[in-house]
mmCIF file of C-alpha atoms in Angstrom:
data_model
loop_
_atom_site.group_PDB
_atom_site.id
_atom_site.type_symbol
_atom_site.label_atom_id
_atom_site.label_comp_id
_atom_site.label_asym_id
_atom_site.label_seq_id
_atom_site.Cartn_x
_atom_site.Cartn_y
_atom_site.Cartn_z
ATOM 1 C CA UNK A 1 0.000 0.000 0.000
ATOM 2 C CA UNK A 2 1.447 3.353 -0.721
ATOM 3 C CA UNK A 3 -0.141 6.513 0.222
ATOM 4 C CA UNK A 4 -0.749 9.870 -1.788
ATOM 5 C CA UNK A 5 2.842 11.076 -2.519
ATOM 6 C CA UNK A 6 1.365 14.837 -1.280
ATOM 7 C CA UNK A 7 1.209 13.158 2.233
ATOM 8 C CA UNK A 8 3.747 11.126 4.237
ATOM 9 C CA UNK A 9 3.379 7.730 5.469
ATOM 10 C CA UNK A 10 2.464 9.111 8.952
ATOM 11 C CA UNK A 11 4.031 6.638 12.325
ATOM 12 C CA UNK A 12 3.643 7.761 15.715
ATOM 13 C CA UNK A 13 6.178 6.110 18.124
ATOM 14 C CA UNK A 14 5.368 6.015 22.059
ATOM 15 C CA UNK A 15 8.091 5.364 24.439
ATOM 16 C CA UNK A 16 7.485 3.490 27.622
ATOM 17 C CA UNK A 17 8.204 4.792 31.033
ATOM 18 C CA UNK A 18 5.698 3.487 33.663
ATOM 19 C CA UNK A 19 4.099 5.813 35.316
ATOM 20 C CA UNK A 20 5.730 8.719 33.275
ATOM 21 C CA UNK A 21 3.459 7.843 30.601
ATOM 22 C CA UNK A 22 0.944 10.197 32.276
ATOM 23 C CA UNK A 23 2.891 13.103 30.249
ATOM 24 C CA UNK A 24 2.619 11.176 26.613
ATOM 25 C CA UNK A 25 -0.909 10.722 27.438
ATOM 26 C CA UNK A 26 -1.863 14.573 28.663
ATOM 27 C CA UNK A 27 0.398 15.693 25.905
ATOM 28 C CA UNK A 28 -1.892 14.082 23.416
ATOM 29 C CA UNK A 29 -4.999 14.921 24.819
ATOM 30 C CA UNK A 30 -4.487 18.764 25.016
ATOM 31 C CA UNK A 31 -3.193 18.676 21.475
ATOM 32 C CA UNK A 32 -6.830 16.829 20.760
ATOM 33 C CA UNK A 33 -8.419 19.685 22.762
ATOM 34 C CA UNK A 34 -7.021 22.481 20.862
ATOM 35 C CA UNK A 35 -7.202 20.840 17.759
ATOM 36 C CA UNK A 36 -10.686 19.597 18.102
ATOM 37 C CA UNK A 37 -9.328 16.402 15.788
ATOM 38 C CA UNK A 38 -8.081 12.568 17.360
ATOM 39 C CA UNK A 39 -4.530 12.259 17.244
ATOM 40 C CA UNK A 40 -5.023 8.444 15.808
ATOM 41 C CA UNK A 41 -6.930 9.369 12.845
ATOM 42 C CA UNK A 42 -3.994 10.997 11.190
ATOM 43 C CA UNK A 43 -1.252 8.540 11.406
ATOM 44 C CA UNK A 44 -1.322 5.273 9.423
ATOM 45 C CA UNK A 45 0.944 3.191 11.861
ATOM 46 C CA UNK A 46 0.843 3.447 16.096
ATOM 47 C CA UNK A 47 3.570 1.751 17.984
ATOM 48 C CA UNK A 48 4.554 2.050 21.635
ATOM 49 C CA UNK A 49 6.329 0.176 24.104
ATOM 50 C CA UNK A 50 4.982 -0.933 27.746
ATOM 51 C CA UNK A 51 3.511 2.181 28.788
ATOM 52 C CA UNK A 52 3.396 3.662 25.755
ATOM 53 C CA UNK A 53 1.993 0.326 23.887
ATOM 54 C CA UNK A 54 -1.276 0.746 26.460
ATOM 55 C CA UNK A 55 -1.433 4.363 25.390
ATOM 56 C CA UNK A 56 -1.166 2.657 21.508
ATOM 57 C CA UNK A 57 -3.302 0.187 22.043
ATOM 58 C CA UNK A 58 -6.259 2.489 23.226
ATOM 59 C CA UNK A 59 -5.791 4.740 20.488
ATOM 60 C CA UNK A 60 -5.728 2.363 18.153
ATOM 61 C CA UNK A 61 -9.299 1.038 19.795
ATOM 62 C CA UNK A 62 -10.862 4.727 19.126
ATOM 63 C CA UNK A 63 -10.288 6.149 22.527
ATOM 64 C CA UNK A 64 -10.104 9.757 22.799
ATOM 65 C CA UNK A 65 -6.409 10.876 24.363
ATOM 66 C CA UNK A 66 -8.487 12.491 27.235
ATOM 67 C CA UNK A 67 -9.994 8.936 28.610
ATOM 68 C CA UNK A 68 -6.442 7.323 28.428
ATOM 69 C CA UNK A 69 -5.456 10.001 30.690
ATOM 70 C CA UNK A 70 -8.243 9.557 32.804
ATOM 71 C CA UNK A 71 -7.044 5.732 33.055
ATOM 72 C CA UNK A 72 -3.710 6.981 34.394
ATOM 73 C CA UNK A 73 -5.039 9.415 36.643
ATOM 74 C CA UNK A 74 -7.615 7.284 38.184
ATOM 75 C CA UNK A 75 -5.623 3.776 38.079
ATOM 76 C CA UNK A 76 -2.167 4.688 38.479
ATOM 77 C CA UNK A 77 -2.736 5.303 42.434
ATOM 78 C CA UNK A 78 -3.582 1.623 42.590
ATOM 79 C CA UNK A 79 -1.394 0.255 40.150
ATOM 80 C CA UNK A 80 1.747 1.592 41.516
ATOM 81 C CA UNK A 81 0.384 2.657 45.456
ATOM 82 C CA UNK A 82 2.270 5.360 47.167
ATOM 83 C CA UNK A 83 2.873 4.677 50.561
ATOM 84 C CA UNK A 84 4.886 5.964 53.527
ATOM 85 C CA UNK A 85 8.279 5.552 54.471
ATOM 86 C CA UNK A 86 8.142 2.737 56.394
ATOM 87 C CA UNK A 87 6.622 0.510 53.662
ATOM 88 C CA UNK A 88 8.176 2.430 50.508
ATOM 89 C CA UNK A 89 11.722 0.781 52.656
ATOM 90 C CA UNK A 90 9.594 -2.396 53.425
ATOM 91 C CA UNK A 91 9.268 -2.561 49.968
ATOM 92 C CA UNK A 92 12.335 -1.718 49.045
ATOM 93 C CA UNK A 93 13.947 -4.936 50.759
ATOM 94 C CA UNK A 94 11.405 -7.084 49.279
ATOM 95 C CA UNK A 95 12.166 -5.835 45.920
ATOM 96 C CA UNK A 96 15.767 -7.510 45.902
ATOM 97 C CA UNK A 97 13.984 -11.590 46.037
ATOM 98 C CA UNK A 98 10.671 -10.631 44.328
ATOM 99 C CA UNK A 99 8.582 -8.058 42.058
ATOM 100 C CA UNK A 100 8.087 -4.611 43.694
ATOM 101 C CA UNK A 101 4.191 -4.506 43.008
ATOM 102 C CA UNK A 102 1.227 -6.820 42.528
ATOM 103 C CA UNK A 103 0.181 -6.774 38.465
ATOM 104 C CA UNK A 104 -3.255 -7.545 39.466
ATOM 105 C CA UNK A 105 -4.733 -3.928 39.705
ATOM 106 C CA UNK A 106 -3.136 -3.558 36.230
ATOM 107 C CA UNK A 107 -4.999 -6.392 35.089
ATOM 108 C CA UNK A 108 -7.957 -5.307 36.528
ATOM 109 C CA UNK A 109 -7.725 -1.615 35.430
ATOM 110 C CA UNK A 110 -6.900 -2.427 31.499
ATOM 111 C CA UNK A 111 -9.843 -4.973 31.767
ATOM 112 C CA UNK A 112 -12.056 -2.134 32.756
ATOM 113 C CA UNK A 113 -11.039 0.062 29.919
ATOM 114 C CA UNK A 114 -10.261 -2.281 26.998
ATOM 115 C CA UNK A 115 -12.898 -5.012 28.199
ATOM 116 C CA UNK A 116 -12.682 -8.278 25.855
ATOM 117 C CA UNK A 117 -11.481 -6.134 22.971
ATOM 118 C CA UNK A 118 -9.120 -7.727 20.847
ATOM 119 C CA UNK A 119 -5.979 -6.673 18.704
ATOM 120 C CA UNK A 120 -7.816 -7.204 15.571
ATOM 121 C CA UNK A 121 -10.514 -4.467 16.640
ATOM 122 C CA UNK A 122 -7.629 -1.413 16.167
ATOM 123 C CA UNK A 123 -8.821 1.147 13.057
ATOM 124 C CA UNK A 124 -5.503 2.223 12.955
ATOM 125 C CA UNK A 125 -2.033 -0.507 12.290
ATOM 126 C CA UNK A 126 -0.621 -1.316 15.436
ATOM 127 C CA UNK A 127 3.076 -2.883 16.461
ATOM 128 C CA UNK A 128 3.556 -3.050 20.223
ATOM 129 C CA UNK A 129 6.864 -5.065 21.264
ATOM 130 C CA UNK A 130 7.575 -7.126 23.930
ATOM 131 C CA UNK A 131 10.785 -10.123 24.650
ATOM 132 C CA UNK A 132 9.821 -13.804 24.989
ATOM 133 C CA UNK A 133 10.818 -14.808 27.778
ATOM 134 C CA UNK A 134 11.032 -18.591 26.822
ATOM 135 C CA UNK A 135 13.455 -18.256 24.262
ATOM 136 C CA UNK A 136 14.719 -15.272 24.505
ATOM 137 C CA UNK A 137 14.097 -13.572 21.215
ATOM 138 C CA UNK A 138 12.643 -10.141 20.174
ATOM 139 C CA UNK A 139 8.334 -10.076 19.815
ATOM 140 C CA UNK A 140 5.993 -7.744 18.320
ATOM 141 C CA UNK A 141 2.545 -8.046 18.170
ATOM 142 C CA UNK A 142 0.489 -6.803 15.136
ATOM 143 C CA UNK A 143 -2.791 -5.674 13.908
ATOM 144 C CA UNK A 144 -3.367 -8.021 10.507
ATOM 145 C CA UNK A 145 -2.218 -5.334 7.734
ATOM 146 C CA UNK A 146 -0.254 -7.757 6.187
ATOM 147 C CA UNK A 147 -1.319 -11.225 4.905
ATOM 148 C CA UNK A 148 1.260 -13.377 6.603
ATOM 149 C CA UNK A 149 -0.068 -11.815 10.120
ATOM 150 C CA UNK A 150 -2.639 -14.233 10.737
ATOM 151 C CA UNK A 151 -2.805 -14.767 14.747
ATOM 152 C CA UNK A 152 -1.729 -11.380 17.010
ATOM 153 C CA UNK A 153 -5.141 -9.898 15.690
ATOM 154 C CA UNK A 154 -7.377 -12.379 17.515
ATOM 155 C CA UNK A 155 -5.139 -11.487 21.023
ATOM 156 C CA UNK A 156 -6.882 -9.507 23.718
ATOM 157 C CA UNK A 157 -6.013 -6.320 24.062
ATOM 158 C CA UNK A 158 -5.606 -6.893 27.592
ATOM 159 C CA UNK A 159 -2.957 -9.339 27.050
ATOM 160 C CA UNK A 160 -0.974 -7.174 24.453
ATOM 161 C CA UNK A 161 -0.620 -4.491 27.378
ATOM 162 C CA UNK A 162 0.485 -6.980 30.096
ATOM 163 C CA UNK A 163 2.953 -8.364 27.750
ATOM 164 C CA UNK A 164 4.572 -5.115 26.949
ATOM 165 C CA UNK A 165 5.174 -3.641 29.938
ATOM 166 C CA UNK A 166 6.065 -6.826 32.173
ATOM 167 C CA UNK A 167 8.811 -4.565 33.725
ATOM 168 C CA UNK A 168 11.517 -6.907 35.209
ATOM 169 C CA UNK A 169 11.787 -5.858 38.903
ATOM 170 C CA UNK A 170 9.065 -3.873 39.048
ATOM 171 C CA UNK A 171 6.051 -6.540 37.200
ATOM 172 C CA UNK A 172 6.393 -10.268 36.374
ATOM 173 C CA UNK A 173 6.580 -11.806 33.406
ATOM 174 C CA UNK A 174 3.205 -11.897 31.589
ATOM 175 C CA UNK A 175 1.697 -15.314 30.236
ATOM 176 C CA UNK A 176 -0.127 -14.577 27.461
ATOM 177 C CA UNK A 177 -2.246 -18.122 27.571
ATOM 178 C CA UNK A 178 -0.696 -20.338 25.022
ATOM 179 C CA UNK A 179 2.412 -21.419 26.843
ATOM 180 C CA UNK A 180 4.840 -18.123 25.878
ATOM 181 C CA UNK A 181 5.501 -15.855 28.256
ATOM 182 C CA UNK A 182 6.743 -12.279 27.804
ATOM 183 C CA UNK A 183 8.492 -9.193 29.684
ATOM 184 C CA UNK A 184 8.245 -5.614 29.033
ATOM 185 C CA UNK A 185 8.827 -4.509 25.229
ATOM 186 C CA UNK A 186 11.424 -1.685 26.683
ATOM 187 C CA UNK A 187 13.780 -4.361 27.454
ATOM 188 C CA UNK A 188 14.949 -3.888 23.728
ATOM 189 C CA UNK A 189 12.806 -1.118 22.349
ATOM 190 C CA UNK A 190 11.649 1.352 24.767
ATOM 191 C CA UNK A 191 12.028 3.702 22.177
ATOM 192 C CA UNK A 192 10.147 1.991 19.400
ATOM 193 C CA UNK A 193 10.584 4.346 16.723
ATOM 194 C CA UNK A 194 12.467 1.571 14.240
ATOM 195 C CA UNK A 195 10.259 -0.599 15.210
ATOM 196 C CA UNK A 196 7.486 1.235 12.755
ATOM 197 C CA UNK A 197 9.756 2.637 10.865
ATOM 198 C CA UNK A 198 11.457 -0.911 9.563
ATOM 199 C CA UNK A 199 7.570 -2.166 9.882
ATOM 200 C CA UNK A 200 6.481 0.631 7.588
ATOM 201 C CA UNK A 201 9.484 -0.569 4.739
ATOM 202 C CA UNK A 202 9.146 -3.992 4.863
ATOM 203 C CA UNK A 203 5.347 -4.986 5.378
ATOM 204 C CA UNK A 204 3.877 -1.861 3.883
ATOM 205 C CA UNK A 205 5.666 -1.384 1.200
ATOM 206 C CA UNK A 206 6.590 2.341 2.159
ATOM 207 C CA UNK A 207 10.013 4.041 0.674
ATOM 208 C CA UNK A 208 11.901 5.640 3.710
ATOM 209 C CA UNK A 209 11.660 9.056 1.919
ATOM 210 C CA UNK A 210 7.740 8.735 2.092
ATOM 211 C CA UNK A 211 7.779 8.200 6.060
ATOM 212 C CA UNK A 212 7.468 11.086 8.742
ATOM 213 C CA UNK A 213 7.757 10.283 12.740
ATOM 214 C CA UNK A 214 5.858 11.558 15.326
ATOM 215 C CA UNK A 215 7.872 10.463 18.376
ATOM 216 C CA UNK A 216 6.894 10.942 22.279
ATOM 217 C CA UNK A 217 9.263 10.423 24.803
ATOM 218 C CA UNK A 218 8.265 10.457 28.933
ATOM 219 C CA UNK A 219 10.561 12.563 30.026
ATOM 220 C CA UNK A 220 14.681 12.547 29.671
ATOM 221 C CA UNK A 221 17.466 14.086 32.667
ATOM 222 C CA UNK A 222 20.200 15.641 31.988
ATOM 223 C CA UNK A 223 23.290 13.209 31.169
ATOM 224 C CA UNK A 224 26.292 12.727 33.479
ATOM 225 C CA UNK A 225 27.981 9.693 34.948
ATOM 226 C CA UNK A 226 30.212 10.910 37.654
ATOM 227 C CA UNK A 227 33.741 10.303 37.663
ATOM 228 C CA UNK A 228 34.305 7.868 40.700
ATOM 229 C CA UNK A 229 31.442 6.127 38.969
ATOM 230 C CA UNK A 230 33.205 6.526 35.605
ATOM 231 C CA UNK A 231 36.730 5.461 37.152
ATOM 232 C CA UNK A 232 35.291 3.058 40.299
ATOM 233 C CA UNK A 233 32.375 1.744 39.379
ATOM 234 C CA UNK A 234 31.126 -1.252 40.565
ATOM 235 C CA UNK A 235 27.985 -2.961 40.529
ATOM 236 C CA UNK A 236 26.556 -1.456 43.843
ATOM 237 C CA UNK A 237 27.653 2.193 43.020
ATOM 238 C CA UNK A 238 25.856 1.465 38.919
ATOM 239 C CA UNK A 239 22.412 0.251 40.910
ATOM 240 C CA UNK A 240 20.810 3.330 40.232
ATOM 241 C CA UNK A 241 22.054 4.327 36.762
ATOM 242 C CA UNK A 242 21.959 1.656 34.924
ATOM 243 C CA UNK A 243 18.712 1.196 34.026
ATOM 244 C CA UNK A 244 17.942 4.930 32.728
ATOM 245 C CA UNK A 245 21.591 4.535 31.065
ATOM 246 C CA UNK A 246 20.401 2.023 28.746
ATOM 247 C CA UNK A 247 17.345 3.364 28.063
ATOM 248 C CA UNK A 248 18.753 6.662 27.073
ATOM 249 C CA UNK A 249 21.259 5.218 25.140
ATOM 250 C CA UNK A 250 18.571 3.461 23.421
ATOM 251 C CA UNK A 251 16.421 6.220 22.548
ATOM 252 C CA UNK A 252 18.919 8.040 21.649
ATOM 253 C CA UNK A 253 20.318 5.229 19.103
ATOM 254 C CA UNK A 254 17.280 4.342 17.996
ATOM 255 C CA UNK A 255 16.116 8.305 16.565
ATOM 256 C CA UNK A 256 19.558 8.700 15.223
ATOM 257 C CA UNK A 257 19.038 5.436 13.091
ATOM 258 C CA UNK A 258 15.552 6.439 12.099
ATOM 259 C CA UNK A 259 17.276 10.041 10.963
ATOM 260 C CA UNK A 260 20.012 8.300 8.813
ATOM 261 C CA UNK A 261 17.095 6.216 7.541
ATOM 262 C CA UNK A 262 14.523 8.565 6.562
ATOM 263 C CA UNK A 263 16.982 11.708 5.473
ATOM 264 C CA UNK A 264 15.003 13.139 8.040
ATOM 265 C CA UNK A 265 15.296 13.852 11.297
ATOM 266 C CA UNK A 266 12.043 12.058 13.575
ATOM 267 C CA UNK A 267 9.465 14.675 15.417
ATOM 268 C CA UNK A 268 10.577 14.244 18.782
ATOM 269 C CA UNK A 269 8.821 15.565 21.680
ATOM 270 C CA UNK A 270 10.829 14.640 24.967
ATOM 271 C CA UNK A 271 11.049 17.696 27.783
ATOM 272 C CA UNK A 272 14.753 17.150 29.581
ATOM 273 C CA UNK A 273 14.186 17.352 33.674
ATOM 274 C CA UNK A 274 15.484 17.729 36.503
ATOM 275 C CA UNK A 275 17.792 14.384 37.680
ATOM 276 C CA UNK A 276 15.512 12.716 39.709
ATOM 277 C CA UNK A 277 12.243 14.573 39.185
ATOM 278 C CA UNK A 278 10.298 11.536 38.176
ATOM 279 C CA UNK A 279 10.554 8.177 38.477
ATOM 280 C CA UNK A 280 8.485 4.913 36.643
ATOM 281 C CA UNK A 281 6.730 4.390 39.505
ATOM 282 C CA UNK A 282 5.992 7.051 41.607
ATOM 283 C CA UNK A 283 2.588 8.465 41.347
ATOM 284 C CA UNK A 284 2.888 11.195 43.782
ATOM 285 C CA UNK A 285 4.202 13.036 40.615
ATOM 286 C CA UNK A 286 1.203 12.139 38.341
ATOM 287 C CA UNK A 287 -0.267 15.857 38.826
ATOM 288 C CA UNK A 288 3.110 17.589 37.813
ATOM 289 C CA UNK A 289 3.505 14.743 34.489
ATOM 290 C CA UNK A 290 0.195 15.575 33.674
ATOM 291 C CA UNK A 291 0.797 19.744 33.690
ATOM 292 C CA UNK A 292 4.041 18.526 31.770
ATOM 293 C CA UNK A 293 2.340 17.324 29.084
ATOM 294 C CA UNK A 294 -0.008 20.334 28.752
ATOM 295 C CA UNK A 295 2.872 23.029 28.942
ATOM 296 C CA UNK A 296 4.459 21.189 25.886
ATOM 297 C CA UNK A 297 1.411 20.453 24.121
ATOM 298 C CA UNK A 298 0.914 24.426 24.382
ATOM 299 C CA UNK A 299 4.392 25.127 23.069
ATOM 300 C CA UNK A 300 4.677 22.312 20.409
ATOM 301 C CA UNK A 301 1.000 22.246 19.131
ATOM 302 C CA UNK A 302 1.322 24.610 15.962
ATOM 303 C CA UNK A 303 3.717 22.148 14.874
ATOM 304 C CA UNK A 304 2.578 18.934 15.644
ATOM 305 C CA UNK A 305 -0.661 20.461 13.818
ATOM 306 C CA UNK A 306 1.139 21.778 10.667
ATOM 307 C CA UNK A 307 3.264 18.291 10.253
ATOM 308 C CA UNK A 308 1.537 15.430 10.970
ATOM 309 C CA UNK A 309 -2.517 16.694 11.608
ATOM 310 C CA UNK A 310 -2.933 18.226 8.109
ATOM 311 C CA UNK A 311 -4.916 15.167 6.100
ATOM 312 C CA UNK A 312 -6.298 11.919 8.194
ATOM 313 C CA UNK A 313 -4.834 9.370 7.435
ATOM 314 C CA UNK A 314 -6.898 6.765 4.513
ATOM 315 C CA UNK A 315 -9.257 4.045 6.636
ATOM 316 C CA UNK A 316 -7.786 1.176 7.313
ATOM 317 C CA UNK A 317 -8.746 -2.156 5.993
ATOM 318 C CA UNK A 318 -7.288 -5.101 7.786
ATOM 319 C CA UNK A 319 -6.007 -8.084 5.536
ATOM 320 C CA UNK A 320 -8.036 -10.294 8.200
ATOM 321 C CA UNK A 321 -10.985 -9.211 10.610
ATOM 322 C CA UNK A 322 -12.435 -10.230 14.136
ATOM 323 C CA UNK A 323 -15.633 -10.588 11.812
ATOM 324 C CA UNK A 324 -14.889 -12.799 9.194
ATOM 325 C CA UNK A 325 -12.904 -15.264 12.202
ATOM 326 C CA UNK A 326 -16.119 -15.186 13.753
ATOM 327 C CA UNK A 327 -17.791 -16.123 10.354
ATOM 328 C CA UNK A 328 -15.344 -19.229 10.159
ATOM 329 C CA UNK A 329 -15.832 -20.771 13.487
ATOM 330 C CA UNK A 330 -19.610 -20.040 13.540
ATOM 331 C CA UNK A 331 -21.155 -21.006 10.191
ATOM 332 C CA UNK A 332 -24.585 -20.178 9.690
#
């Protein structure tokens, strides 16, 4: 499929981040305010990783930016409690032999927005990542807009979300019913922008010079790595940096790639913070993510609007459909 030449192949890449998420999703919805249009009509591919794939995922199912928000703001208290000192240190220790929270209010909380939904019911293309756990290799999952992809489409959407953002540490691995089991997509592609882009050139047929990027981070600090950590670093001093290390690094990789790729440079809308100021699981910061993502939205909205919200995107028509699988296994 290749679009009007007068209009890009349109991808809009979601980061994940936990709890940080909050900003992607306010971000989107006050552009949608101001605008008055829906973000997801007006890109032809939507992939995110763990927080950002549940942020994909409910676009892709029609939701309006303003009610994923509301999930975040209503479930994120429960999904990731806050607590006071005593058991934030409590849970500290147990975190060492075990998974810092329960995944059950997640469960619970995507079931209540995305009900028995499935994959297949997206109106936009979807590619949300995640790592098999079993064998170790790469996974994405994907709406059916290409012929060979003849089984992610009949997943729950439920189970898509669990998958990709099985944290390690923080969430256990997710088993997604049929045996395989899966971790959080960030592991490898927190930043998922090559993810659609290399989807967009090899199952869609696009030419890199066709494709524009739309990419949201949540939230980047200021880099440094301290010199007795630089010179004397061992594991105990690295505990703390080298998760957001690797996930800078990857972003960073990964948008540089997709520049060289394209012979443009990616849309990238990622606010640098103070070190520190939020964490992926610490919801007493939910309010200031939140007036985050409005403040940017504000500042970045003429052109978001002027590059990627000029023409919606053409309607998508899945190769294979919830409807005609239903056909098949119930015959009149």
């Amino acid at each position: 499929m290749t679009t009007d030449s007068k209009r890009p192949f349109r991808i809009l890449a979601l980061d994940g981040g936990g709890i940080k998420g909050v900003f992607s999703a306010s971000f989107l919805a006050e552009v949608e305010r101001m605008t008055g249009k829906q973000v997801a009509d007006y890109f032809d591919l939507i992939t995110g990783t763990s927080t950002g794939g549940i942020i994909a995922i409910g676009l892709g199912l029609g939701l309006p930016a303003s009610e994923i928000l509301s999930f975040y703001l209503k479930h994120g208290p429960t999904i990731f409690p806050s607590v006071g000192v005593h058991v934030r240190t409590w849970r500290r220790s147990r975190w060492l032999v075990c998974g810092k929270h329960d995944p059950a209010p997640l469960r619970e909380a995507l079931q209540e927005v995305f009900g028995d939904r499935k994959l297949g019911n997206s109106r936009t293309r979807l590619v949300i990542p995640a790592f098999n756990v079993l064998d170790g290799s790469i996974a994405l999952f994907k709406t059916a807009h290409c012929d060979r992809f003849k089984q992610d489409y009949l997943r729950r959407c439920v189970d898509v979300a669990l998958a990709t953002s099985a944290a390690p540490t923080y969430l256990p691995a997710h088993d997604i019913g049929d045996g395989r089991i899966y971790l959080d997509g960030g592991v490898w592609a927190n930043n998922p922008i090559m993810v659609g882009v290399i989807e967009a050139i090899a199952n869609i047929g696009q030419r890199p010079n066709q494709i524009d990027v739309l990419n949201i981070g949540t939230t980047d600090e200021p880099f440094h790595v301290p010199e007795k950590l630089r010179r004397r670093g061992g594991a105990w001093r690295w505990r703390n940096k080298l998760v957001p290390l690797f996930m800078q690094a990857q972003a960073d990789g990964a948008a540089k790639q997709a520049a060289i790729l394209l012979g443009r440079s990616p849309y990238r809308v990622n606010p640098v913070v103070q070190t520190a100021r939020f964490s992926i699981d610490d919801v007493r910061q939910i309010s200031d993510l939140k007036g985050l993502g409005i403040d940017r939205a504000r500042h970045e909205e003429k052109t978001v609007s002027l590059r990627f919200l000029d023409r919606a995107a053409d309607p998508f028509t899945p190769c294979l459909s919830i409807q005609s699988q239903a056909l098949k296994s119930n015959p009149a």
